CSV table of C-alpha atoms and ligand atoms in Angstrom, one decimal:
chain,number,residue,atom,x,y,z
A,1,MET,CA,-5.0,28.0,-2.8
A,2,LYS,CA,-8.1,26.1,-3.9
A,3,ALA,CA,-8.5,24.0,-7.1
A,4,VAL,CA,-11.1,25.3,-9.6
A,5,ILE,CA,-12.7,23.7,-12.6
A,6,THR,CA,-11.8,25.7,-15.7
A,7,SER,CA,-13.1,23.4,-18.4
A,8,THR,CA,-15.7,20.6,-18.7
A,9,ALA,CA,-16.4,18.2,-21.5
A,10,LYS,CA,-18.3,15.0,-22.3
A,11,TYR,CA,-18.4,12.3,-25.0
A,12,LEU,CA,-21.3,9.9,-25.5
A,13,PRO,CA,-21.1,7.3,-28.3
A,14,GLU,CA,-23.8,7.8,-30.9
A,15,SER,CA,-25.4,4.3,-30.8
A,16,VAL,CA,-28.5,4.2,-28.7
A,17,LEU,CA,-29.7,1.0,-26.9
A,18,SER,CA,-33.3,1.6,-25.8
A,19,ASN,CA,-35.5,-0.3,-23.4
A,20,HIS,CA,-37.5,-1.4,-26.4
A,21,ASP,CA,-34.3,-2.8,-28.0
A,22,LEU,CA,-33.7,-4.8,-24.7
A,23,GLU,CA,-37.2,-6.1,-24.7
A,24,LYS,CA,-36.3,-8.0,-27.9
A,25,ILE,CA,-33.4,-9.9,-26.3
A,26,LEU,CA,-34.4,-10.2,-22.6
A,27,ASP,CA,-37.4,-11.1,-20.5
A,28,THR,CA,-37.9,-7.5,-19.5
A,29,SER,CA,-40.1,-4.5,-20.3
A,30,ASP,CA,-39.7,-0.8,-20.9
A,31,GLU,CA,-42.2,-0.3,-18.1
A,32,TRP,CA,-40.2,-2.3,-15.6
A,33,ILE,CA,-37.0,-0.6,-16.4
A,34,ARG,CA,-38.4,2.9,-16.4
A,35,THR,CA,-40.4,2.6,-13.2
A,36,ARG,CA,-37.7,0.7,-11.2
A,37,THR,CA,-34.6,2.7,-12.4
A,38,GLY,CA,-35.7,5.8,-14.4
A,39,ILE,CA,-33.7,4.6,-17.4
A,40,CYS,CA,-35.2,4.9,-21.0
A,41,GLU,CA,-32.1,4.4,-23.1
A,42,ARG,CA,-28.3,4.2,-22.8
A,43,ARG,CA,-25.4,4.7,-25.3
A,44,ILE,CA,-23.2,1.9,-26.5
A,45,LEU,CA,-19.7,2.1,-28.1
A,46,LYS,CA,-20.2,-0.3,-30.9
A,47,ASP,CA,-16.9,-0.3,-32.7
A,48,PRO,CA,-14.9,-3.2,-31.3
A,49,GLU,CA,-11.7,-1.3,-32.0
A,50,GLN,CA,-12.7,1.5,-29.7
A,51,ALA,CA,-12.9,1.4,-25.9
A,52,THR,CA,-12.6,3.6,-22.8
A,53,ALA,CA,-9.3,5.4,-23.9
A,54,HIS,CA,-11.0,6.4,-27.2
A,55,MET,CA,-13.9,8.2,-25.3
A,56,CYS,CA,-11.6,9.7,-22.7
A,57,SER,CA,-9.3,11.0,-25.4
A,58,LYS,CA,-12.2,12.7,-27.1
A,59,VAL,CA,-13.0,14.4,-23.8
A,60,ALA,CA,-9.4,15.4,-23.2
A,61,LEU,CA,-9.1,17.1,-26.6
A,62,GLN,CA,-12.3,19.1,-25.9
A,63,LEU,CA,-11.0,20.1,-22.4
A,64,ILE,CA,-7.9,21.7,-23.8
A,65,GLU,CA,-9.7,23.2,-26.8
A,66,LYS,CA,-12.4,24.8,-24.7
A,67,ARG,CA,-9.8,26.2,-22.2
A,68,GLY,CA,-7.6,27.4,-25.1
A,69,VAL,CA,-4.4,25.7,-23.9
A,70,SER,CA,-2.1,23.2,-25.6
A,71,ALA,CA,-1.7,19.6,-24.7
A,72,ASP,CA,1.9,20.0,-23.6
A,73,GLU,CA,0.7,22.4,-20.8
A,74,ILE,CA,-1.1,19.5,-19.0
A,75,ASP,CA,0.9,18.3,-16.0
A,76,LEU,CA,-1.2,15.3,-15.0
A,77,ILE,CA,-4.0,13.1,-16.4
A,78,ILE,CA,-6.0,11.0,-14.0
A,79,VAL,CA,-8.6,8.6,-15.6
A,80,ALA,CA,-11.1,7.0,-13.2
A,81,THR,CA,-12.3,3.8,-14.7
A,82,MET,CA,-13.2,0.2,-13.9
A,83,THR,CA,-13.3,-0.7,-17.6
A,84,PRO,CA,-9.8,0.2,-18.7
A,85,ASP,CA,-8.8,-0.8,-22.3
A,86,MET,CA,-6.4,-3.3,-20.7
A,87,ILE,CA,-5.3,-4.0,-17.1
A,88,PHE,CA,-2.0,-2.4,-18.2
A,89,PRO,CA,-0.8,-0.1,-19.6
A,90,SER,CA,-3.2,2.3,-18.0
A,91,THR,CA,-5.9,4.0,-19.9
A,92,ALA,CA,-4.6,7.4,-18.7
A,93,CYS,CA,-1.2,6.6,-20.5
A,94,LEU,CA,-3.2,5.8,-23.7
A,95,VAL,CA,-5.0,9.2,-23.4
A,96,GLN,CA,-1.7,10.9,-22.8
A,97,LYS,CA,-0.3,9.4,-26.0
A,98,ASN,CA,-3.4,10.1,-28.0
A,99,ILE,CA,-3.5,13.8,-27.2
A,100,HIS,CA,0.3,14.2,-27.3
A,101,ALA,CA,0.4,15.6,-23.7
A,102,SER,CA,4.2,15.2,-23.7
A,103,ASN,CA,4.8,16.8,-20.3
A,104,ALA,CA,2.0,15.0,-18.4
A,105,TRP,CA,2.3,12.0,-16.2
A,106,ALA,CA,-0.7,9.8,-16.1
A,107,PHE,CA,-2.4,7.1,-14.0
A,108,ASP,CA,-5.7,5.3,-13.6
A,109,LEU,CA,-7.7,5.4,-10.5
A,110,SER,CA,-10.0,2.5,-9.6
A,111,GLY,CA,-13.0,3.7,-7.5
A,112,ALA,CA,-15.9,2.2,-9.6
A,113,CYS,CA,-18.9,4.5,-9.6
A,114,SER,CA,-17.1,6.8,-7.1
A,115,GLY,CA,-14.0,6.9,-9.3
A,116,PHE,CA,-14.6,10.5,-10.5
A,117,ILE,CA,-15.2,11.9,-6.9
A,118,TYR,CA,-12.1,10.0,-5.7
A,119,ALA,CA,-10.0,11.3,-8.7
A,120,LEU,CA,-11.2,14.9,-8.4
A,121,HIS,CA,-10.3,15.0,-4.7
A,122,THR,CA,-6.9,13.3,-5.4
A,123,ALA,CA,-6.2,15.8,-8.3
A,124,ALA,CA,-7.1,18.8,-6.1
A,125,GLN,CA,-4.2,17.8,-3.7
A,126,PHE,CA,-1.7,18.3,-6.5
A,127,ILE,CA,-3.1,21.8,-7.1
A,128,THR,CA,-3.3,22.9,-3.5
A,129,ALA,CA,0.2,21.6,-2.8
A,130,GLY,CA,1.3,24.1,-5.5
A,131,THR,CA,3.2,21.4,-7.5
A,132,HIS,CA,0.8,21.2,-10.5
A,133,LYS,CA,-0.9,23.8,-12.5
A,134,LYS,CA,-3.2,21.9,-14.9
A,135,VAL,CA,-4.6,18.5,-14.1
A,136,MET,CA,-7.2,16.6,-16.1
A,137,VAL,CA,-9.7,14.4,-14.3
A,138,ILE,CA,-11.7,12.1,-16.6
A,139,GLY,CA,-14.2,9.4,-15.8
A,140,GLY,CA,-14.8,7.0,-18.6
A,141,GLU,CA,-16.4,3.6,-18.9
A,142,LYS,CA,-17.2,1.0,-21.6
A,143,MET,CA,-19.7,-0.8,-19.4
A,144,SER,CA,-21.1,-2.7,-22.3
A,145,ALA,CA,-17.8,-4.7,-22.3
A,146,VAL,CA,-18.5,-6.2,-18.9
A,147,MET,CA,-22.2,-6.7,-19.3
A,148,ASP,CA,-23.9,-10.1,-19.7
A,149,TYR,CA,-26.7,-9.3,-22.1
A,150,THR,CA,-28.5,-12.5,-21.1
A,151,ASP,CA,-28.8,-11.2,-17.5
A,152,ARG,CA,-31.7,-8.8,-17.1
A,153,THR,CA,-30.8,-7.8,-13.6
A,154,THR,CA,-27.6,-6.0,-14.6
A,155,SER,CA,-27.5,-5.4,-18.4
A,156,VAL,CA,-30.4,-3.0,-18.4
A,157,LEU,CA,-28.7,-0.6,-16.0
A,158,PHE,CA,-25.5,0.4,-17.6
A,159,GLY,CA,-24.2,2.4,-20.5
A,160,ASP,CA,-21.0,3.7,-22.1
A,161,GLY,CA,-19.6,7.3,-21.9
A,162,ALA,CA,-16.9,9.6,-20.7
A,163,ALA,CA,-16.6,13.1,-19.3
A,164,GLY,CA,-14.1,15.2,-17.4
A,165,VAL,CA,-12.8,18.4,-16.1
A,166,LEU,CA,-9.6,20.5,-16.1
A,167,ILE,CA,-8.6,21.8,-12.8
A,168,GLU,CA,-6.2,24.7,-12.0
A,169,PRO,CA,-5.3,26.9,-9.1
A,170,GLY,CA,-8.0,29.4,-8.3
A,171,THR,CA,-7.5,33.1,-7.4
A,172,ASP,CA,-9.3,33.1,-4.0
A,173,GLU,CA,-9.9,30.9,-1.0
A,174,ASN,CA,-13.7,31.0,-1.2
A,175,HIS,CA,-14.3,29.5,-4.7
A,176,GLY,CA,-13.4,26.1,-6.1
A,177,LEU,CA,-13.3,22.7,-4.4
A,178,LEU,CA,-14.1,23.7,-0.8
A,179,ASP,CA,-14.6,20.4,1.0
A,180,ALA,CA,-14.7,16.6,0.4
A,181,LYS,CA,-15.5,13.5,2.4
A,182,LEU,CA,-14.6,10.1,1.0
A,183,TYR,CA,-15.4,6.6,2.4
A,184,SER,CA,-14.6,3.0,1.7
A,185,ASP,CA,-16.0,-0.2,3.1
A,186,GLY,CA,-14.4,-3.4,1.7
A,187,ASN,CA,-17.0,-5.5,3.5
A,188,GLY,CA,-19.4,-4.7,0.7
A,189,GLY,CA,-17.1,-5.9,-2.0
A,190,ASP,CA,-18.9,-9.2,-2.8
A,191,ASN,CA,-22.1,-7.4,-3.5
A,192,LEU,CA,-20.8,-5.7,-6.6
A,193,CYS,CA,-17.8,-7.1,-8.5
A,194,MET,CA,-16.3,-8.6,-11.6
A,195,PRO,CA,-14.8,-11.8,-10.1
A,196,GLY,CA,-12.7,-13.0,-13.1
A,197,GLY,CA,-9.8,-11.6,-15.1
A,198,GLY,CA,-7.7,-10.4,-12.2
A,199,SER,CA,-4.8,-12.1,-10.5
A,200,LEU,CA,-7.1,-14.1,-8.2
A,201,ARG,CA,-8.9,-15.7,-11.1
A,202,PRO,CA,-7.0,-15.2,-14.3
A,203,THR,CA,-9.0,-15.7,-17.4
A,204,THR,CA,-9.4,-19.4,-18.3
A,205,HIS,CA,-11.9,-21.4,-20.3
A,206,GLU,CA,-13.5,-22.2,-16.9
A,207,THR,CA,-13.8,-18.5,-15.8
A,208,VAL,CA,-15.4,-17.6,-19.1
A,209,ALA,CA,-17.8,-20.5,-19.0
A,210,GLN,CA,-18.8,-19.4,-15.5
A,211,LYS,CA,-19.3,-15.8,-16.8
A,212,LEU,CA,-16.9,-14.4,-14.2
A,213,HIS,CA,-15.7,-11.8,-16.7
A,214,TYR,CA,-19.1,-10.0,-16.3
A,215,LEU,CA,-20.2,-7.5,-13.7
A,216,GLN,CA,-22.2,-9.2,-10.9
A,217,GLN,CA,-24.3,-7.5,-8.3
A,218,ASP,CA,-26.8,-8.1,-5.5
A,219,GLY,CA,-28.9,-5.1,-6.6
A,220,ARG,CA,-31.1,-5.1,-3.5
A,221,GLN,CA,-28.2,-4.9,-1.1
A,222,VAL,CA,-26.4,-2.3,-3.1
A,223,PHE,CA,-29.6,-0.3,-3.4
A,224,LYS,CA,-30.1,-0.3,0.4
A,225,SER,CA,-26.5,0.8,1.1
A,226,ALA,CA,-26.4,3.4,-1.6
A,227,VAL,CA,-29.6,5.2,-0.4
A,228,VAL,CA,-28.2,5.6,3.1
A,229,ALA,CA,-24.6,6.4,2.2
A,230,MET,CA,-25.3,9.0,-0.5
A,231,ALA,CA,-27.8,10.8,1.7
A,232,ASP,CA,-25.6,10.6,4.8
A,233,VAL,CA,-22.6,12.1,3.1
A,234,ALA,CA,-24.6,14.8,1.4
A,235,MET,CA,-26.0,15.8,4.8
A,236,GLU,CA,-22.5,15.6,6.4
A,237,LEU,CA,-21.2,18.1,3.8
A,238,MET,CA,-24.1,20.4,4.3
A,239,THR,CA,-23.6,20.4,8.1
A,240,ARG,CA,-19.8,20.8,8.0
A,241,ASN,CA,-20.2,23.8,5.7
A,242,ASN,CA,-23.3,25.4,7.3
A,243,LEU,CA,-25.3,24.9,4.2
A,244,THR,CA,-29.1,24.9,4.2
A,245,ALA,CA,-31.2,23.4,1.4
A,246,GLU,CA,-31.8,26.9,0.0
A,247,ASP,CA,-28.0,27.4,-0.4
A,248,ILE,CA,-27.6,24.5,-2.8
A,249,ASP,CA,-27.9,25.4,-6.4
A,250,PHE,CA,-27.3,21.9,-7.7
A,251,LEU,CA,-27.0,18.4,-6.3
A,252,ILE,CA,-25.0,16.2,-8.8
A,253,PRO,CA,-25.6,12.7,-7.7
A,254,HIS,CA,-24.3,9.5,-9.2
A,255,GLN,CA,-26.8,8.2,-11.7
A,256,ALA,CA,-27.5,4.5,-10.6
A,257,ASN,CA,-31.2,4.6,-10.0
A,258,HIS,CA,-33.7,7.4,-10.1
A,259,ARG,CA,-35.2,6.3,-6.7
A,260,ILE,CA,-31.7,6.6,-5.0
A,261,ILE,CA,-31.4,10.1,-6.5
A,262,GLN,CA,-34.9,11.1,-5.2
A,263,ALA,CA,-34.2,9.7,-1.8
A,264,THR,CA,-30.9,11.7,-1.5
A,265,ALA,CA,-32.6,14.9,-2.6
A,266,GLU,CA,-35.5,14.3,-0.1
A,267,ARG,CA,-33.1,13.8,2.8
A,268,MET,CA,-31.3,17.1,1.9
A,269,GLY,CA,-34.7,18.8,1.6
A,270,ILE,CA,-34.1,20.1,-2.0
A,271,GLY,CA,-36.5,20.0,-4.9
A,272,LEU,CA,-35.8,17.9,-8.0
A,273,GLU,CA,-35.3,21.1,-10.0
A,274,HIS,CA,-32.0,21.5,-8.2
A,275,VAL,CA,-30.9,18.0,-9.0
A,276,THR,CA,-29.1,16.9,-12.2
A,277,VAL,CA,-30.7,13.8,-13.8
A,278,ASN,CA,-29.8,12.2,-17.1
A,279,ILE,CA,-30.1,8.6,-16.1
A,280,ASP,CA,-33.1,8.4,-18.5
A,281,ARG,CA,-30.8,9.1,-21.5
A,282,TYR,CA,-27.5,7.4,-20.5
A,283,GLY,CA,-28.2,4.9,-17.7
A,284,ASN,CA,-25.4,4.2,-15.3
A,285,THR,CA,-22.1,5.1,-16.9
A,286,SER,CA,-20.3,4.5,-13.6
A,287,ALA,CA,-17.3,6.9,-13.1
A,288,ALA,CA,-18.6,9.0,-16.0
A,289,THR,CA,-22.1,9.9,-14.6
A,290,ILE,CA,-21.1,12.9,-12.4
A,291,PRO,CA,-18.8,14.6,-14.9
A,292,ILE,CA,-21.4,14.1,-17.7
A,293,CYS,CA,-24.0,15.9,-15.5
A,294,LEU,CA,-21.5,18.6,-14.7
A,295,ALA,CA,-20.6,19.1,-18.4
A,296,GLU,CA,-24.3,19.3,-19.3
A,297,LEU,CA,-24.9,22.0,-16.6
A,298,ASP,CA,-22.0,23.9,-17.9
A,299,GLU,CA,-23.0,23.7,-21.5
A,300,THR,CA,-26.5,24.9,-20.8
A,301,GLY,CA,-25.2,28.0,-19.0
A,302,LYS,CA,-26.6,27.1,-15.6
A,303,LEU,CA,-23.4,27.5,-13.6
A,304,HIS,CA,-22.5,31.0,-12.4
A,305,ARG,CA,-19.9,32.4,-10.1
A,306,GLY,CA,-20.8,31.4,-6.6
A,307,SER,CA,-23.1,28.5,-7.5
A,308,ASN,CA,-23.0,25.9,-4.8
A,309,LEU,CA,-22.7,22.3,-6.0
A,310,ILE,CA,-22.7,19.1,-4.1
A,311,LEU,CA,-21.4,16.0,-5.9
A,312,VAL,CA,-22.2,12.6,-4.3
A,313,SER,CA,-21.5,9.0,-5.3
A,314,PHE,CA,-21.7,5.4,-4.3
A,315,GLY,CA,-20.2,2.4,-6.0
A,316,ALA,CA,-18.4,-0.9,-5.9
A,317,GLY,CA,-15.9,-1.4,-3.1
A,318,TYR,CA,-18.0,-0.2,-1.4
A,319,THR,CA,-16.8,3.4,-2.2
A,320,TRP,CA,-18.7,6.5,-1.6
A,321,GLY,CA,-18.3,10.2,-0.9
A,322,GLY,CA,-19.1,13.7,-1.8
A,323,ILE,CA,-17.5,17.0,-2.8
A,324,TYR,CA,-18.7,20.5,-2.1
A,325,LEU,CA,-17.6,23.1,-4.6
A,326,LYS,CA,-18.4,26.7,-5.3
A,327,TRP,CA,-18.3,27.6,-9.0
A,328,GLN,CA,-15.6,30.2,-9.7
B,401,LIG,N1,-36.9,-6.7,-16.0
B,401,LIG,C1,-37.9,-7.4,-15.4
B,401,LIG,N2,-37.9,-7.9,-14.2
B,401,LIG,C2,-36.7,-7.8,-13.6
B,401,LIG,C3,-35.6,-7.2,-14.2
B,401,LIG,C4,-35.7,-6.6,-15.4
B,401,LIG,N3,-34.7,-6.0,-16.1
B,401,LIG,N4,-34.6,-7.2,-13.3
B,401,LIG,C5,-35.0,-7.9,-12.2
B,401,LIG,N5,-36.3,-8.2,-12.4
B,401,LIG,C6,-37.2,-8.9,-11.4
B,401,LIG,C7,-36.4,-9.7,-10.4
B,401,LIG,O1,-36.1,-11.0,-11.0
B,401,LIG,C8,-37.4,-9.8,-9.3
B,401,LIG,O2,-38.4,-10.8,-9.6
B,401,LIG,P1,-38.9,-11.8,-8.4
B,401,LIG,O3,-39.5,-10.9,-7.4
B,401,LIG,O4,-39.8,-12.7,-9.2
B,401,LIG,O5,-37.6,-12.4,-7.9
B,401,LIG,C9,-38.2,-8.5,-9.4
B,401,LIG,O6,-37.9,-7.9,-10.7
B,401,LIG,C10,-37.7,-7.5,-8.3
B,401,LIG,O7,-36.3,-7.5,-8.3
B,401,LIG,P2,-35.4,-6.6,-7.3
B,401,LIG,O8,-34.0,-6.9,-7.5
B,401,LIG,O9,-36.0,-6.7,-6.0
B,401,LIG,O10,-35.8,-5.1,-7.9
B,401,LIG,P3,-35.4,-3.8,-7.4
B,401,LIG,O11,-36.6,-2.9,-7.2
B,401,LIG,O12,-34.4,-3.9,-6.2
B,401,LIG,O13,-34.6,-3.1,-8.6
B,401,LIG,C11,-32.3,-2.7,-9.2
B,401,LIG,C12,-33.4,-3.7,-9.0
B,401,LIG,C13,-32.8,-1.7,-10.3
B,401,LIG,C14,-31.1,-3.4,-9.7
B,401,LIG,C15,-32.1,-1.9,-7.9
B,401,LIG,O14,-31.9,-2.9,-6.9
B,401,LIG,C16,-30.9,-1.0,-8.0
B,401,LIG,O15,-30.9,0.0,-8.6
B,401,LIG,N6,-29.8,-1.4,-7.2
B,401,LIG,C17,-28.7,-0.5,-7.1
B,401,LIG,C18,-27.8,-0.6,-8.2
B,401,LIG,C19,-26.6,0.3,-8.0
B,401,LIG,O16,-26.7,1.4,-7.3
B,401,LIG,N7,-25.4,0.0,-8.4
B,401,LIG,C20,-24.3,0.8,-7.7
B,401,LIG,C21,-23.4,1.5,-8.4
B,401,LIG,S1,-22.8,0.6,-9.8
B,401,LIG,C22,-21.1,0.6,-9.7
B,401,LIG,O17,-20.4,0.9,-8.8
B,401,LIG,C23,-20.6,-0.2,-10.8
C-alpha cells in the first residue's frame, strides 16, 4: 500500500518585505539580490504574538476543510521546522491543540530546509505500515525570528511561511510516494547553523551580544554542496526508477537560490517550464518551500493522475534528499 497526497494547503503572511525595502536598511541592492538569488520579495509574519504554530495551524485547518474530514479523524501531525515557537512544547502539539485534533499524536521534526522531505518520508512509513490512516505533514518557518537584519549576507535570503499535505493510504501500488532517498552529513554542520539558544550555549547576555541567536552561514560553501547534492539525488531517483527527462512533469526543488534550481534542472535535462519556482515571491522559507510549491501546483490545476513529480532539497545539517511520487 502506498501513501498518497489527498490535500494540499499553504499560508503566507500578508506583509511583504521587498528588496527595495531592504535597500533602505542594508548595504545591498535589488539588482544584487535578484541576480545572485532570484529573490524579489519575501513575506514576514509581523505580529509578535504569532509564530510558526499560527501559520501551521492555518495550513492544518485548510487541509481538513479541503479534504472534507474532521479534525478528530487525524491520526498524526508532523511539523517540520527549525523555527519552532519554543524549544518545547513542540509546535506540532500547539497545532494539534489549535485545530482540536483530539485523536492525533504530534511531533516536530528537525531537518532544516530538508525538513519537509524528511517528514513526508517519515509520515509515509506510518501509512505503509497500515497503522495510520490520515497523517498531516506541515513545513512551517518564521525565519524572520532568526535573522540578523544588519547582516546582508543572510537576511536578504529568507522569508516566513507554511504549507503542508494530508497523506492517506492509496488504492493501488503504482500511484503515490513511490521512492525516496535521504542523506545526512554532519560534517557540514558548522557551515549553516544557529549556535546559541540550545543546551550547548544557553541564552545569556553574552550569547545575545555575540549574536549567536541568529542564523549563520558560509554561503559559498553551502552553495557548492547544495548544487552537487540536489542534482545528484535527483539523478539517483531518475536512474533508480528508469525515468528520463521527458517522464518528469514537475521538479519541485527547495527554493534557496535560483542558480541552484537551474543547475539541478540542467543536470536532469529538463526545461524550466517543468520546474516550480516561487523564490522570487517568497525567498527561502526553509521547510516550507517545497509544500508551498506543491500547493501552488495543485491550486492551479496542473497536477493530474499519473503526473510524475520529483521533490529535492538541501539544508542545514547537512541534510538532503529527494522523493519521487506519482500523483493519484
Ligand atoms: N548585497 C550586496 N552584496 C552582498 C550581499 C548583499 N545582500 N551579500 C553578500 N554580498 C557581497 C559579499 O560581501 C561579497 O563581497 P566581496 O566579494 O567584496 O567579499 C560578494 O557580494 C560576493 O559574495 P558571495 O558570498 O561570494 O556571493 P555568492 O554569489 O556566493 O552569493 C549567496 C551568496 C546568495 C548566499 C549564495 O552563496 C547562496 O545562495 N548560498 C546558498 C544558500 C543556501 O542554499 N542555503 C541552504 C539552505 S538554507 C537552510 O537549510 C536553512
